[in-house]
PDB file of C-alpha atoms in Angstrom:
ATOM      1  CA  UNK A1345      -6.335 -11.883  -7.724  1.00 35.00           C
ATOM      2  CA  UNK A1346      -4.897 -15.413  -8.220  1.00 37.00           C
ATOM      3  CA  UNK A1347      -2.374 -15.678  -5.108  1.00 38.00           C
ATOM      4  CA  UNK A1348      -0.143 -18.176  -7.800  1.00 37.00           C
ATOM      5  CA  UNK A1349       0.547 -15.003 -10.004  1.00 38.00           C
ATOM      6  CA  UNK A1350       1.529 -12.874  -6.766  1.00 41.00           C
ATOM      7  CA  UNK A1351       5.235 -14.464  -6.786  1.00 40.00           C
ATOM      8  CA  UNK A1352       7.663 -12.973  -9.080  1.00 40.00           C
ATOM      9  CA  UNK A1353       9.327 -16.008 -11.032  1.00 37.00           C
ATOM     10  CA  UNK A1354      12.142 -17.933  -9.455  1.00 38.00           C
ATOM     11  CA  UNK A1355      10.224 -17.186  -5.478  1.00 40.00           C
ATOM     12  CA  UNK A1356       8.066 -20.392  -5.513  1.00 37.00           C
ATOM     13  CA  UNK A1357       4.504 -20.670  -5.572  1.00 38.00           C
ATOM     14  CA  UNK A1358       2.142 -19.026  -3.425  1.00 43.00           C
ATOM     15  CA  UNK A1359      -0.237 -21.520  -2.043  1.00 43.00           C
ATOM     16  CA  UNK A1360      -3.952 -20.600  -3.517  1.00 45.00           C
ATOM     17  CA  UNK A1361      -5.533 -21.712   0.025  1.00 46.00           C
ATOM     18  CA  UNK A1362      -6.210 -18.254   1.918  1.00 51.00           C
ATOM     19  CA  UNK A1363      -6.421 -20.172   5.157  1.00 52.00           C
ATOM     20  CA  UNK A1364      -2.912 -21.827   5.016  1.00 48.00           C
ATOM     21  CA  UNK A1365      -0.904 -20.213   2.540  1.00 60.00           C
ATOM     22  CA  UNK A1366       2.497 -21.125   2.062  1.00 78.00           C
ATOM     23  CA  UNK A1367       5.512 -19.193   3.166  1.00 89.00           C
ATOM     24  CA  UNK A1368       7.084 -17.423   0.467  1.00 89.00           C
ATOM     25  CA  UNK A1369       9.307 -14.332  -0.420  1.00 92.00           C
ATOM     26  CA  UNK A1370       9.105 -11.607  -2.774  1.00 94.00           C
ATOM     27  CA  UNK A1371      11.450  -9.121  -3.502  1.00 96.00           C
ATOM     28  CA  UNK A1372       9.019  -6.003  -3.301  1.00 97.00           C
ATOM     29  CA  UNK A1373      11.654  -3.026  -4.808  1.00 96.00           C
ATOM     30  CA  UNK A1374      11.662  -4.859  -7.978  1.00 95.00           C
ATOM     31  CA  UNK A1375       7.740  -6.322  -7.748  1.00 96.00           C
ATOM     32  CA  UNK A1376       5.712  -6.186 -10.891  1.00 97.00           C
ATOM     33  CA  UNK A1377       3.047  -3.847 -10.148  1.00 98.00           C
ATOM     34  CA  UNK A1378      -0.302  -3.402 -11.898  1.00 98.00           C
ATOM     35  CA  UNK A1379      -2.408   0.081 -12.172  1.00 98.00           C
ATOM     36  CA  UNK A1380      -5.160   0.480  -9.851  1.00 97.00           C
ATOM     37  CA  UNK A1381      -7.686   3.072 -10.614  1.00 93.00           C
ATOM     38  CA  UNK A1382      -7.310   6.282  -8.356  1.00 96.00           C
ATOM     39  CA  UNK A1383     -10.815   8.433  -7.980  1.00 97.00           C
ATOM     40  CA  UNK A1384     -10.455  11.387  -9.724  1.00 97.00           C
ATOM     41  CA  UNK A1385     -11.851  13.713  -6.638  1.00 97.00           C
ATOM     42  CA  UNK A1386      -9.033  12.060  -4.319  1.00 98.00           C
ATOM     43  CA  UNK A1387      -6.412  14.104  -6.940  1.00 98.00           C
ATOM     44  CA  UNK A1388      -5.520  17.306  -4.850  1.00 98.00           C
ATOM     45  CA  UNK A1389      -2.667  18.468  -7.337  1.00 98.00           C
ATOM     46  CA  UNK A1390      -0.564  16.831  -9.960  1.00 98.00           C
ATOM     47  CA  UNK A1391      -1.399  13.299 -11.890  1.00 98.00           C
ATOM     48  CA  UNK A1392      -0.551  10.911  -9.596  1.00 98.00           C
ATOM     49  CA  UNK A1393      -0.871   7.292 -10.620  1.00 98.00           C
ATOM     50  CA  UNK A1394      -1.415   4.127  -8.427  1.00 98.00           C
ATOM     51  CA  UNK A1395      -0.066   0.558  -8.860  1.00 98.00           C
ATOM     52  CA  UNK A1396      -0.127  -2.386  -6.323  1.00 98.00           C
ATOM     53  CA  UNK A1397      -0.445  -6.129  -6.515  1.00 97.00           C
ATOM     54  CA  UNK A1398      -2.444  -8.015  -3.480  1.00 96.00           C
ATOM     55  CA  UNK A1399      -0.099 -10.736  -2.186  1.00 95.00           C
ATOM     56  CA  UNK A1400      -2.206 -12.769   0.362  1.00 94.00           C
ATOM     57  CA  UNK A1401      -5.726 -12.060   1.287  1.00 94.00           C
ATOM     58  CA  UNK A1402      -7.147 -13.889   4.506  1.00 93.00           C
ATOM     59  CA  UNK A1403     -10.369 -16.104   3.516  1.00 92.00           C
ATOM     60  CA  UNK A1404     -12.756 -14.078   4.878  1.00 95.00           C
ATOM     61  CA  UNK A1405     -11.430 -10.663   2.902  1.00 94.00           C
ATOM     62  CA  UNK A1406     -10.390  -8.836   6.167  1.00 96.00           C
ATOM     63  CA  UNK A1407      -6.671  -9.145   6.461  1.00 97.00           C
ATOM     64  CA  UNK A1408      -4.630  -7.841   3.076  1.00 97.00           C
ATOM     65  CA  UNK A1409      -1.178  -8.211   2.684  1.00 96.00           C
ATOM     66  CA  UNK A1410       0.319  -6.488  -0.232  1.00 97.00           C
ATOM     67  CA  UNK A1411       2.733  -3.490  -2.316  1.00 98.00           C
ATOM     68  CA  UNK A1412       1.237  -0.225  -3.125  1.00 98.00           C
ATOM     69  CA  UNK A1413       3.075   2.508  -5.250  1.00 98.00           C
ATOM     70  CA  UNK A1414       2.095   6.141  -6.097  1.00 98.00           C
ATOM     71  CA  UNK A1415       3.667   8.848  -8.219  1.00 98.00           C
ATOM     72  CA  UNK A1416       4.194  11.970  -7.405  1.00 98.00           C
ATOM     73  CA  UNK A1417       1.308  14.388  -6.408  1.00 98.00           C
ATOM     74  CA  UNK A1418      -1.260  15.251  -3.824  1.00 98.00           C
ATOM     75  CA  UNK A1419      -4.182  12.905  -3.091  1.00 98.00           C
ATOM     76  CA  UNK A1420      -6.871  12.930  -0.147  1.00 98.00           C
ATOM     77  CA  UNK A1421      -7.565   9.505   1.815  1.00 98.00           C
ATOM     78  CA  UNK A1422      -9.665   8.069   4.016  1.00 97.00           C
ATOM     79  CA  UNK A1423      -7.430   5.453   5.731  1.00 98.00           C
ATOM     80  CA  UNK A1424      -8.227   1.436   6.780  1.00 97.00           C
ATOM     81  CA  UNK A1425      -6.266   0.051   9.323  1.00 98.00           C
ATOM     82  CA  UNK A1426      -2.735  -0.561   8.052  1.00 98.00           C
ATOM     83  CA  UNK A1427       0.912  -1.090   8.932  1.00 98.00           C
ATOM     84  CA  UNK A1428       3.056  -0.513   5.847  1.00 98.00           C
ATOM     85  CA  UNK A1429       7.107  -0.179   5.619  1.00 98.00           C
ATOM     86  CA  UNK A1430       8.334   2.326   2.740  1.00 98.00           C
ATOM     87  CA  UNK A1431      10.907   0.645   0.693  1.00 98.00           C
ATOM     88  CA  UNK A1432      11.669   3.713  -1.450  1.00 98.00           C
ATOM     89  CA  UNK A1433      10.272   7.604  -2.089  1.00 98.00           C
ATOM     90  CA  UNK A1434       9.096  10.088   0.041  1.00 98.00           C
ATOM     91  CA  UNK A1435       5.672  11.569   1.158  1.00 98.00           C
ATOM     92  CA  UNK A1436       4.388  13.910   3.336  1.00 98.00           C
ATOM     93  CA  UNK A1437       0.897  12.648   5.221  1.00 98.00           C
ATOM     94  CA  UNK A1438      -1.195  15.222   7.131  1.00 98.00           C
ATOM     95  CA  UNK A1439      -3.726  13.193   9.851  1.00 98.00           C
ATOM     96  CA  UNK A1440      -6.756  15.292   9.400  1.00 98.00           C
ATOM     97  CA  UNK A1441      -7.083  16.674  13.531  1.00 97.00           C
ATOM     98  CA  UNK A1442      -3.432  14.762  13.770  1.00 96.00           C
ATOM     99  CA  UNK A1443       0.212  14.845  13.614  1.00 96.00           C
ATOM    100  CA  UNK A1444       1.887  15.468  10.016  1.00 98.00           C
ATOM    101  CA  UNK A1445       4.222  12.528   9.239  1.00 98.00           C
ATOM    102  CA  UNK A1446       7.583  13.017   6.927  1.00 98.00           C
ATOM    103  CA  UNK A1447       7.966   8.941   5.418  1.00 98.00           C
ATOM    104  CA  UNK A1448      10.644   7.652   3.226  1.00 98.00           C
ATOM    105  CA  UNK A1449      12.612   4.460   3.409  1.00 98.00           C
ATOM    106  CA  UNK A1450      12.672   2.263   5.956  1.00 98.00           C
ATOM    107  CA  UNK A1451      10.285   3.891   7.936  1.00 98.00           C
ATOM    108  CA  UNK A1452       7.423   2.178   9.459  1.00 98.00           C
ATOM    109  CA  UNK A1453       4.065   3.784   9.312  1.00 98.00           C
ATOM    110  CA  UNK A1454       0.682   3.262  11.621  1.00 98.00           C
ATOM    111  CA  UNK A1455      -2.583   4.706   9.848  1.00 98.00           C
ATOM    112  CA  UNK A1456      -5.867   4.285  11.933  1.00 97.00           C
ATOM    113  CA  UNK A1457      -9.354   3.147  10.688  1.00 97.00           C
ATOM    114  CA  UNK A1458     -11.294   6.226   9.390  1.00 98.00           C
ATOM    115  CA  UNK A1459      -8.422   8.585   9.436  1.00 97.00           C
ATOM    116  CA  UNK A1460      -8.765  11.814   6.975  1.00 98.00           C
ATOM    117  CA  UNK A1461      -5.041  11.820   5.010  1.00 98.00           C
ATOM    118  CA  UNK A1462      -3.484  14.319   2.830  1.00 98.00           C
ATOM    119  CA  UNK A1463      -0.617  12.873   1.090  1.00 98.00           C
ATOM    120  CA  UNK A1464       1.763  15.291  -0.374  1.00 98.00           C
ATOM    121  CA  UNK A1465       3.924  12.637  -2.405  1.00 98.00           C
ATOM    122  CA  UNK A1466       7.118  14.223  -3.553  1.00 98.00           C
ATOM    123  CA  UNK A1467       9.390  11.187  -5.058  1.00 98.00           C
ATOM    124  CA  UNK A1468       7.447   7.891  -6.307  1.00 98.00           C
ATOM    125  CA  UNK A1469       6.603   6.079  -2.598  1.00 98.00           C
ATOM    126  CA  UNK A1470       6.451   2.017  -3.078  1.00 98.00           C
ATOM    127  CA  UNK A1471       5.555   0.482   0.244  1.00 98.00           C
ATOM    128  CA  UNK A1472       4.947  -3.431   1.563  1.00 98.00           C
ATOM    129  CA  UNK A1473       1.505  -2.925   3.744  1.00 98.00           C
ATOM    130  CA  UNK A1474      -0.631  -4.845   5.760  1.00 98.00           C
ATOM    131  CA  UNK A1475      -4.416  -3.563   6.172  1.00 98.00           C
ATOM    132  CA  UNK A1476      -7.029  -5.050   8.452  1.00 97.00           C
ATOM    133  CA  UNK A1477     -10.654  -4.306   7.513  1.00 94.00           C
TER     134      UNK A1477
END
């Protein structure tokens, strides 16, 4: 993705360099997203649909910083490493051999490397999420 089309207009620039990017703000409730294809075997139940928009990538493609949305449904998932922060919705996440995990805003949200997810999404979840790979 070009990192200069990650800022919504009137934020600034992002800096293009991955290794010193520049510091910048984006309001993510009202971030243009754009569709990302979902496999059609994750799709549990319902028709969910998944936008997002990469916002800084680290040079060497292991560190992603960006906002991920899904519509309602239920999808399987086979988790990176990732940090995210719900800004709006509401899902229900089953850790496969884990703890079941009610999100919605404001809540702050741990998934480990390989973990087995079911998400039960029940209002449209947008969330601000940092993975490491």
């Amino acid at each position: 993705m070009d990192q200069a089309s990650a800022a919504p207009a009137g934020s600034g620039p992002v800096d293009p360099s991955p290794l010193a990017p520049a510091s910048f703000a984006v309001r993510v409730c009202d971030a243009e997203l754009e569709p990302e294809p979902l496999d059609p075997a994750q799709i549990v139940s319902g028709a969910p649909e998944v936008t997002g928009k990469v916002l800084w990538e680290s040079a060497d493609g292991k560190q992603i910083r960006g906002i991920w949305q899904i519509t309602p449904g239920v999808v399987t998932d086979t988790e990176a490493d990732e940090l995210f922060v719900v800004v709006s919705g509401r899902a229900t996440v089953e850790v496969e051999g884990g703890d079941t995990l009610e999100i919605g805003p404001g809540d702050a949200c741990v998934l480990r490397e390989g973990d087995r997810t079911t998400w039960t999404v029940h209002e449209t979840l947008r969330k601000a999420y940092h993975i490491s790979l």
